[in-house]
C-alpha cells in the first residue's frame, strides 16, 4: 500500500512545488515508484517545474469526473525511472475536487505506487484541505521568517484536527519540517530566524534545510527538479532530505557561514 505524503505550507511562495518535485524525484531515484499529484487547481505549476507542460492532455479533474482514466492522464518523467506526474487543471475551480473523487483516485494510485506526493496549494482553502485530508505524513515547508513560521503553525493545527486519521481516531499524521531559503549570513545579522528558532516554535522533526541558492531558480526556469543538480548546494540538501525521509541518519549541512580563504578575502567572491 502506498504512503501518502502531503507537501504543505501556510504561506505561498515558500518553495512548496519545488520541494514536491525534488522529493518525488528523490524517492524515485532511490528506487521507489512515485507519483506527484498537483492539487493546485487553477494555478497549475508542477508540470512547469517538471518540464512536462507540453505533454498535459488530461488532468486530475478529468479523472475525478470520469472523462479520462489514469493511464491516459499520468505523465511519465523522461529523466527518472519510476516517476510519474498527475497534473492539475488550469481551467477549473478548486471546488472541482470532491472528497469522494479524490479518495477514489488516490485508492487507484495506491495499487501501483510506493509513494504518492500531494503538492498542496498554500493556506487552508478547500484544495489545501483536500490534499492534507488523506495524508499519512506531511512535509511542512517554511521560510525562516516570522510570518511564514506562524502560518505553518496554523497548518500543523489543521493536520492534527482535520485529517482522516484525526477523524477516525488513528495515529496522527507524521509531521516533518523542511526549512527553505536558509541564509546563514542573514541569520548572523539577525535578519532571519535560525534553525533552532524555527524548531523551537514549531516543535516538529526537522527533515531538511535547503540553502538560498540560484540553482533553485535556474532549475525551475529549465523545467528540471533541482535535486538533479547534484553539484549545487540545494540539490545536495534535497538529497540529504530524502535520505532522512527514508530513515537514514544524515548530518545537516549549509547551516553556517562559509569561511572565506585568504584569496577570496583579498579579491572578493
Coordinates of C-alpha atoms in Angstrom, one line a residue:
X1 CA 0.0 0.0 0.0
X2 CA 1.3 3.4 -0.9
X3 CA 2.4 6.0 1.6
X4 CA 0.7 9.4 1.0
X5 CA 2.8 12.4 1.8
X6 CA 1.4 15.9 1.6
X7 CA 3.8 18.8 1.0
X8 CA 2.1 21.8 2.5
X9 CA 2.6 25.3 3.9
X10 CA 0.6 28.1 5.4
X11 CA 2.2 30.8 3.2
X12 CA 2.6 30.9 -0.6
X13 CA 5.9 31.3 -2.3
X14 CA 8.0 29.3 0.1
X15 CA 9.2 26.7 -2.4
X16 CA 6.5 24.1 -1.9
X17 CA 6.1 22.9 -5.5
X18 CA 9.9 23.0 -5.9
X19 CA 10.1 20.8 -2.9
X20 CA 7.3 18.4 -4.1
X21 CA 9.2 18.0 -7.4
X22 CA 12.5 17.4 -5.6
X23 CA 11.0 14.9 -3.0
X24 CA 9.2 12.9 -5.7
X25 CA 12.2 12.8 -7.9
X26 CA 14.5 11.8 -5.0
X27 CA 12.2 9.0 -3.9
X28 CA 12.1 7.7 -7.5
X29 CA 15.9 7.9 -7.7
X30 CA 16.0 5.8 -4.6
X31 CA 14.1 3.1 -6.4
X32 CA 10.6 3.8 -5.2
X33 CA 7.7 4.0 -7.7
X34 CA 6.4 7.5 -7.1
X35 CA 3.6 9.8 -8.4
X36 CA 3.4 13.6 -7.7
X37 CA -0.2 14.9 -7.7
X38 CA -0.8 18.6 -8.3
X39 CA -3.7 19.7 -6.0
X40 CA -3.4 23.4 -7.0
X41 CA -6.4 23.5 -9.3
X42 CA -6.5 26.7 -11.4
X43 CA -2.8 27.6 -10.7
X44 CA -1.1 24.6 -12.2
X45 CA 2.7 24.8 -11.7
X46 CA 4.0 21.3 -11.0
X47 CA 4.2 20.5 -14.7
X48 CA 6.3 23.6 -15.4
X49 CA 8.7 22.7 -12.6
X50 CA 8.9 19.2 -14.0
X51 CA 9.3 20.4 -17.6
X52 CA 6.3 18.4 -18.9
X53 CA 3.8 21.2 -19.5
X54 CA 3.5 20.5 -23.3
X55 CA 2.6 16.8 -22.6
X56 CA -0.5 17.6 -20.5
X57 CA -3.6 16.3 -22.3
X58 CA -5.9 15.2 -19.4
X59 CA -5.7 16.3 -15.7
X60 CA -6.7 15.3 -12.2
X61 CA -10.2 16.8 -12.5
X62 CA -10.8 14.9 -15.8
X63 CA -10.0 11.6 -13.9
X64 CA -12.3 12.5 -11.0
X65 CA -15.2 13.3 -13.4
X66 CA -14.6 10.1 -15.4
X67 CA -13.6 12.0 -18.5
X68 CA -10.3 10.1 -18.7
X69 CA -8.5 7.3 -16.8
X70 CA -5.2 7.4 -15.0
X71 CA -3.4 5.6 -17.8
X72 CA -4.4 8.4 -20.2
X73 CA -3.6 11.1 -17.7
X74 CA -0.4 10.2 -15.9
X75 CA 2.8 11.7 -17.4
X76 CA 5.9 9.6 -17.1
X77 CA 9.0 11.6 -16.3
X78 CA 11.6 11.3 -19.1
X79 CA 14.7 11.7 -16.8
X80 CA 13.8 9.5 -13.9
X81 CA 12.6 5.9 -13.9
X82 CA 9.7 5.1 -11.5
X83 CA 8.4 8.8 -11.6
X84 CA 5.0 10.0 -12.8
X85 CA 3.1 13.3 -12.6
X86 CA -0.7 13.8 -12.3
X87 CA -1.2 17.4 -13.4
X88 CA -3.9 19.8 -12.1
X89 CA -6.4 21.6 -14.3
X90 CA -5.8 25.3 -15.2
X91 CA -9.4 25.9 -16.2
X92 CA -11.4 24.5 -13.3
X93 CA -12.4 25.9 -9.9
X94 CA -10.9 24.4 -6.7
X95 CA -14.4 23.1 -5.8
X96 CA -14.0 20.6 -8.7
X97 CA -12.1 18.4 -6.2
X98 CA -14.6 16.3 -4.2
X99 CA -13.6 14.2 -1.2
X100 CA -15.1 11.1 -2.8
X101 CA -13.4 11.8 -6.1
X102 CA -10.0 12.4 -4.6
X103 CA -10.3 9.3 -2.4
X104 CA -11.2 7.1 -5.5
X105 CA -8.2 8.4 -7.5
X106 CA -5.8 8.0 -4.5
X107 CA -7.0 4.5 -3.9
X108 CA -6.4 3.6 -7.5
X109 CA -2.9 5.1 -7.4
X110 CA -2.1 3.3 -4.2
X111 CA -2.4 -0.1 -6.1
X112 CA 0.6 0.8 -8.3
X113 CA 2.8 3.2 -6.4
X114 CA 5.0 3.2 -3.3
X115 CA 4.7 6.9 -2.6
X116 CA 2.0 9.4 -3.5
X117 CA 3.3 13.0 -3.1
X118 CA 0.5 15.6 -2.8
X119 CA 1.6 19.0 -3.9
X120 CA -0.8 21.2 -1.9
X121 CA -1.9 24.8 -2.6
X122 CA -0.8 27.2 0.2
X123 CA -3.1 28.1 3.1
X124 CA -6.3 26.5 4.3
X125 CA -8.7 26.7 1.4
X126 CA -10.6 23.7 0.0
X127 CA -7.8 22.4 -2.2
X128 CA -5.2 22.5 0.6
X129 CA -7.6 20.8 3.0
X130 CA -8.3 18.1 0.4
X131 CA -4.6 17.5 -0.1
X132 CA -3.9 17.0 3.6
X133 CA -7.0 15.1 4.5
X134 CA -5.8 11.7 3.2
X135 CA -2.1 12.1 4.2
X136 CA -0.1 9.6 6.2
X137 CA 2.9 12.0 6.5
X138 CA 3.3 15.8 6.0
X139 CA 6.3 17.8 4.9
X140 CA 5.6 21.3 6.2
X141 CA 7.6 23.8 4.1
X142 CA 8.5 27.1 5.7
X143 CA 11.0 30.0 5.2
X144 CA 12.9 31.3 8.3
X145 CA 10.7 34.3 8.6
X146 CA 8.2 35.0 11.4
X147 CA 5.1 35.3 9.1
X148 CA 5.9 32.0 7.3
X149 CA 6.6 30.1 10.5
X150 CA 3.4 31.5 12.1
X151 CA 1.3 30.3 9.2
X152 CA 3.0 26.9 9.3
X153 CA 2.0 26.6 12.9
X154 CA -1.6 27.1 11.8
X155 CA -1.2 24.3 9.2
X156 CA 0.1 22.0 12.0
X157 CA -3.2 22.6 13.8
X158 CA -5.1 21.6 10.7
X159 CA -3.0 18.4 10.3
X160 CA -3.8 17.3 13.8
X161 CA -7.6 18.0 13.7
X162 CA -8.9 18.0 10.1
X163 CA -7.3 14.8 8.6
X164 CA -8.9 11.5 8.0
X165 CA -6.6 10.0 10.6
X166 CA -7.8 12.5 13.2
X167 CA -11.5 11.9 12.4
X168 CA -11.0 8.1 12.7
X169 CA -9.0 8.4 15.9
X170 CA -5.9 6.8 14.4
X171 CA -2.3 7.6 15.0
X172 CA -1.7 11.2 13.8
X173 CA 0.0 12.3 10.6
X174 CA 3.8 12.1 10.9
X175 CA 5.0 15.7 10.6
X176 CA 8.3 16.8 9.1
X177 CA 9.8 20.3 8.9
X178 CA 11.5 21.4 5.7
X179 CA 13.2 24.8 6.0
X180 CA 13.8 26.5 2.7
X181 CA 15.8 29.6 1.5
X182 CA 18.0 29.5 4.5
X183 CA 20.9 32.0 4.6
X184 CA 23.4 31.7 7.5
X185 CA 24.8 35.2 6.8
X186 CA 21.4 36.8 7.2
X187 CA 20.8 34.7 10.4
X188 CA 24.1 36.1 11.8
X189 CA 22.9 39.6 11.1
X190 CA 19.6 39.0 12.8
X191 CA 17.6 39.4 9.6
X192 CA 16.3 35.8 9.6
X193 CA 15.3 33.2 12.1
X194 CA 17.8 30.5 12.9
X195 CA 17.2 26.8 12.5
X196 CA 16.9 26.5 16.3
X197 CA 14.4 29.4 16.5
X198 CA 12.1 27.7 13.9
X199 CA 12.4 24.2 15.6
X200 CA 11.5 25.8 18.9
X201 CA 8.4 27.5 17.6
X202 CA 7.0 24.6 15.5
X203 CA 8.4 21.7 17.6
X204 CA 8.3 19.1 14.9
X205 CA 11.1 16.9 13.4
X206 CA 13.5 18.8 11.1
X207 CA 14.0 16.8 7.9
X208 CA 15.9 19.2 5.8
X209 CA 17.4 22.7 5.5
X210 CA 17.6 24.0 1.9
X211 CA 20.0 26.9 1.4
X212 CA 19.1 30.0 -0.5
X213 CA 20.5 29.2 -3.9
X214 CA 20.5 30.5 -7.5
X215 CA 20.4 26.8 -8.5
X216 CA 16.8 26.6 -7.4
X217 CA 15.7 29.4 -9.8
X218 CA 17.9 28.0 -12.6
X219 CA 16.3 24.6 -12.2
X220 CA 12.7 26.0 -12.2
X221 CA 13.4 28.0 -15.3
X222 CA 14.8 25.0 -17.1
X223 CA 11.9 22.7 -16.1
X224 CA 14.2 20.4 -14.1
X225 CA 13.9 19.4 -10.4
X226 CA 16.8 21.0 -8.5
X227 CA 17.7 17.6 -6.8
X228 CA 19.1 16.5 -10.2
X229 CA 21.7 19.3 -10.0
X230 CA 23.9 17.2 -7.7
X231 CA 26.8 19.8 -7.8
X232 CA 24.6 22.5 -6.3
X233 CA 24.2 23.1 -2.5
X234 CA 20.4 23.0 -2.9
X235 CA 20.5 19.7 -4.8
X236 CA 22.7 18.1 -2.2
X237 CA 20.4 19.4 0.6
X238 CA 17.4 17.8 -1.0
X239 CA 19.3 14.5 -1.5
X240 CA 20.1 14.6 2.3
X241 CA 16.4 15.3 3.0
X242 CA 15.3 12.2 1.0
X243 CA 17.7 10.0 3.0
X244 CA 16.2 11.3 6.3
X245 CA 12.7 10.8 4.9
X246 CA 13.6 7.2 4.3
X247 CA 15.0 6.8 7.8
X248 CA 18.8 7.4 7.4
X249 CA 20.7 9.5 10.0
X250 CA 22.4 12.2 7.9
X251 CA 24.2 15.3 9.4
X252 CA 22.8 18.7 8.4
X253 CA 24.9 20.9 6.1
X254 CA 24.9 24.5 4.9
X255 CA 23.9 25.8 8.3
X256 CA 26.9 28.0 9.0
X257 CA 28.6 30.9 7.1
X258 CA 31.3 29.6 4.8
X259 CA 34.7 30.9 5.9
X260 CA 36.4 32.7 3.1
X261 CA 40.0 31.8 2.3
X262 CA 42.8 34.4 2.0
X263 CA 42.5 34.8 -1.7
X264 CA 38.7 35.3 -1.5
X265 CA 39.1 37.8 1.2
X266 CA 41.6 39.8 -0.8
X267 CA 39.8 39.6 -4.2
X268 CA 36.2 39.0 -3.2
X269 CA 33.9 36.2 -4.3

